Amino acid sequence: MEDSIINLLAQLRVEKPLVHNITNLVVMNNTANALLALGASPVMVHSPLEVREVVDIAQALVINIGTLSEDTAEAMLVATEHANTIGRPWVLDPVGAGISAFRNDLLANLLDLKPTVIRGNASEIMTLYISTNRTQKESTARQRVKMRSDLANYCKSKPVPLSVFPEK
């Protein structure tokens, strides 16, 4: 597994993909610097009027819902719908999932568009799981217990390496 990760990183540095980010204003600079350090080229475009054109030329799209506005939400939906249409991979980072109806409605729409990858902390992932699997018969507490059990079983069957890079 370590070899494949190292090979993918080397490939990324050769290809230098353009990564379109509609991201949280708080982490925008860090995200750009991390992508540059990996060998990618970041672009941060948030206007609904231009995201479709940027998705056309980018190799990937990242959606981070940390700081939302109506315009940003519209841009996210336009960009992800277009990414799906042209077969472009996209990542959803559901920052703050569950904290407002506006955010939850946007997340429901984004989840309907089937992100390629969902990246989030345990609380965000649990919130998404509960919101997409809620039934009238099950209580939230029962769903949380089931989610923890599902995650525990998954983690037991799929060990995660402590480091992806070899020791120096």
Short mmCIF file of C-alpha atoms in Angstrom, two decimals:
data_model
loop_
_atom_site.label_atom_id
_atom_site.label_comp_id
_atom_site.label_asym_id
_atom_site.label_seq_id
_atom_site.Cartn_x
_atom_site.Cartn_y
_atom_site.Cartn_z
CA MET A 1 0.00 0.00 0.00
CA GLU A 2 2.82 2.42 0.84
CA ASP A 3 4.37 1.84 -2.59
CA SER A 4 1.11 2.60 -4.37
CA ILE A 5 0.67 5.84 -2.40
CA ILE A 6 4.23 6.89 -3.17
CA ASN A 7 3.69 6.07 -6.86
CA LEU A 8 0.45 8.07 -6.92
CA LEU A 9 2.21 11.04 -5.33
CA ALA A 10 4.98 10.83 -7.94
CA GLN A 11 2.36 10.65 -10.70
CA LEU A 12 0.58 13.68 -9.25
CA ARG A 13 3.83 15.66 -9.31
CA VAL A 14 4.39 14.75 -12.97
CA GLU A 15 0.82 15.54 -14.07
CA LYS A 16 0.45 18.73 -11.96
CA PRO A 17 -3.37 18.66 -12.03
CA LEU A 18 -5.42 21.83 -11.77
CA VAL A 19 -7.70 21.44 -8.73
CA HIS A 20 -10.73 23.72 -8.55
CA ASN A 21 -11.65 24.56 -4.95
CA ILE A 22 -14.86 26.13 -3.75
CA THR A 23 -13.75 26.19 -0.19
CA ASN A 24 -13.98 27.57 3.29
CA LEU A 25 -12.56 31.10 3.54
CA VAL A 26 -10.84 30.13 6.80
CA VAL A 27 -8.68 27.41 5.18
CA MET A 28 -8.35 28.71 1.63
CA ASN A 29 -4.69 29.72 1.92
CA ASN A 30 -3.74 26.47 3.69
CA THR A 31 -5.55 24.43 1.06
CA ALA A 32 -3.76 26.24 -1.76
CA ASN A 33 -0.38 25.76 -0.10
CA ALA A 34 -1.01 22.07 0.61
CA LEU A 35 -1.98 21.45 -3.02
CA LEU A 36 1.11 23.33 -4.23
CA ALA A 37 3.32 21.30 -1.87
CA LEU A 38 1.89 18.08 -3.31
CA GLY A 39 2.57 19.25 -6.85
CA ALA A 40 -0.94 20.27 -7.90
CA SER A 41 -2.11 23.68 -9.09
CA PRO A 42 -4.95 25.13 -7.02
CA VAL A 43 -7.56 27.58 -8.25
CA MET A 44 -10.14 29.11 -5.93
CA VAL A 45 -13.18 30.21 -7.94
CA HIS A 46 -16.46 30.86 -6.14
CA SER A 47 -18.62 32.77 -8.61
CA PRO A 48 -21.61 30.87 -9.99
CA LEU A 49 -21.00 32.76 -13.23
CA GLU A 50 -17.62 31.12 -13.90
CA VAL A 51 -17.44 27.78 -12.07
CA ARG A 52 -18.70 25.74 -15.02
CA GLU A 53 -15.84 27.00 -17.21
CA VAL A 54 -13.29 26.28 -14.50
CA VAL A 55 -14.61 22.75 -13.95
CA ASP A 56 -14.10 22.22 -17.70
CA ILE A 57 -10.36 22.87 -17.44
CA ALA A 58 -9.69 21.43 -13.96
CA GLN A 59 -8.86 17.79 -13.31
CA ALA A 60 -10.73 17.72 -9.96
CA LEU A 61 -13.16 19.73 -7.86
CA VAL A 62 -13.16 20.18 -4.08
CA ILE A 63 -16.28 21.44 -2.27
CA ASN A 64 -15.82 22.58 1.35
CA ILE A 65 -19.01 24.03 2.86
CA GLY A 66 -17.36 25.70 5.86
CA THR A 67 -18.33 29.28 5.04
CA LEU A 68 -21.57 29.47 3.10
CA SER A 69 -23.54 32.16 1.34
CA GLU A 70 -26.35 31.85 -1.17
CA ASP A 71 -23.92 32.60 -4.02
CA THR A 72 -21.38 30.07 -2.79
CA ALA A 73 -24.07 27.39 -2.40
CA GLU A 74 -25.28 28.11 -5.94
CA ALA A 75 -21.71 27.90 -7.24
CA MET A 76 -21.24 24.54 -5.47
CA LEU A 77 -24.37 23.09 -7.05
CA VAL A 78 -23.55 24.41 -10.53
CA ALA A 79 -19.96 23.12 -10.30
CA THR A 80 -20.85 19.65 -8.98
CA GLU A 81 -23.67 19.14 -11.47
CA HIS A 82 -21.30 20.06 -14.29
CA ALA A 83 -18.51 17.88 -12.85
CA ASN A 84 -20.91 14.93 -12.92
CA THR A 85 -22.00 15.73 -16.47
CA ILE A 86 -18.42 15.70 -17.78
CA GLY A 87 -17.16 12.88 -15.53
CA ARG A 88 -14.91 15.03 -13.36
CA PRO A 89 -14.15 13.64 -9.87
CA TRP A 90 -15.17 15.78 -6.92
CA VAL A 91 -14.67 15.77 -3.17
CA LEU A 92 -17.24 16.89 -0.61
CA ASP A 93 -16.04 18.21 2.75
CA PRO A 94 -19.25 18.63 4.83
CA VAL A 95 -17.86 21.09 7.38
CA GLY A 96 -20.41 21.85 10.07
CA ALA A 97 -22.91 19.25 8.86
CA GLY A 98 -26.08 19.48 10.93
CA ILE A 99 -25.73 23.03 12.28
CA SER A 100 -28.39 24.75 10.16
CA ALA A 101 -31.28 23.98 7.84
CA PHE A 102 -29.60 25.91 5.01
CA ARG A 103 -26.43 23.82 5.33
CA ASN A 104 -28.38 20.56 5.66
CA ASP A 105 -30.48 21.32 2.58
CA LEU A 106 -27.34 22.07 0.57
CA LEU A 107 -25.72 18.85 1.81
CA ALA A 108 -28.79 16.82 0.83
CA ASN A 109 -28.60 18.28 -2.69
CA LEU A 110 -24.84 17.66 -2.91
CA LEU A 111 -25.21 14.08 -1.66
CA ASP A 112 -27.86 13.46 -4.33
CA LEU A 113 -25.15 14.38 -6.86
CA LYS A 114 -22.99 11.47 -5.59
CA PRO A 115 -19.58 12.92 -4.68
CA THR A 116 -16.58 10.83 -5.70
CA VAL A 117 -15.14 11.16 -2.17
CA ILE A 118 -16.55 12.45 1.10
CA ARG A 119 -13.90 13.79 3.46
CA GLY A 120 -14.97 14.67 6.98
CA ASN A 121 -14.44 14.19 10.67
CA ALA A 122 -16.37 11.57 12.64
CA SER A 123 -19.12 13.98 13.68
CA GLU A 124 -19.70 15.18 10.11
CA ILE A 125 -19.77 11.66 8.70
CA MET A 126 -22.12 10.50 11.46
CA THR A 127 -24.45 13.42 10.75
CA LEU A 128 -24.50 12.57 7.04
CA TYR A 129 -25.11 8.91 7.80
CA ILE A 130 -28.01 9.69 10.12
CA SER A 131 -29.56 12.25 7.78
CA THR A 132 -29.48 9.87 4.81
CA ASN A 133 -30.60 6.78 6.75
CA ARG A 134 -33.21 8.25 9.07
CA THR A 135 -36.42 6.28 9.40
CA GLN A 136 -39.44 7.05 11.49
CA LYS A 137 -39.00 3.77 13.38
CA GLU A 138 -35.41 4.29 14.51
CA SER A 139 -34.36 6.89 17.02
CA THR A 140 -31.25 9.00 16.52
CA ALA A 141 -29.63 7.26 19.51
CA ARG A 142 -30.20 3.82 17.95
CA GLN A 143 -28.77 5.05 14.65
CA ARG A 144 -25.66 6.37 16.41
CA VAL A 145 -25.12 2.99 18.06
CA LYS A 146 -25.51 1.26 14.67
CA MET A 147 -23.15 3.78 13.04
CA ARG A 148 -20.48 3.21 15.70
CA SER A 149 -20.85 -0.54 15.27
CA ASP A 150 -20.62 -0.26 11.46
CA LEU A 151 -17.52 1.94 11.73
CA ALA A 152 -15.87 -0.34 14.28
CA ASN A 153 -16.45 -3.40 12.09
CA TYR A 154 -15.14 -1.58 9.03
CA CYS A 155 -12.00 -0.42 10.86
CA LYS A 156 -11.33 -3.95 12.11
CA SER A 157 -11.53 -5.33 8.58
CA LYS A 158 -9.50 -2.54 6.92
CA PRO A 159 -6.35 -1.71 8.90
CA VAL A 160 -5.05 1.80 8.27
CA PRO A 161 -1.26 2.32 8.14
CA LEU A 162 0.18 4.71 10.70
CA SER A 163 2.40 6.26 8.06
CA VAL A 164 2.25 6.26 4.29
CA PHE A 165 5.89 7.25 3.91
CA PRO A 166 8.87 5.03 4.71
CA GLU A 167 11.03 5.77 7.71
CA LYS A 168 14.13 7.85 7.02
#
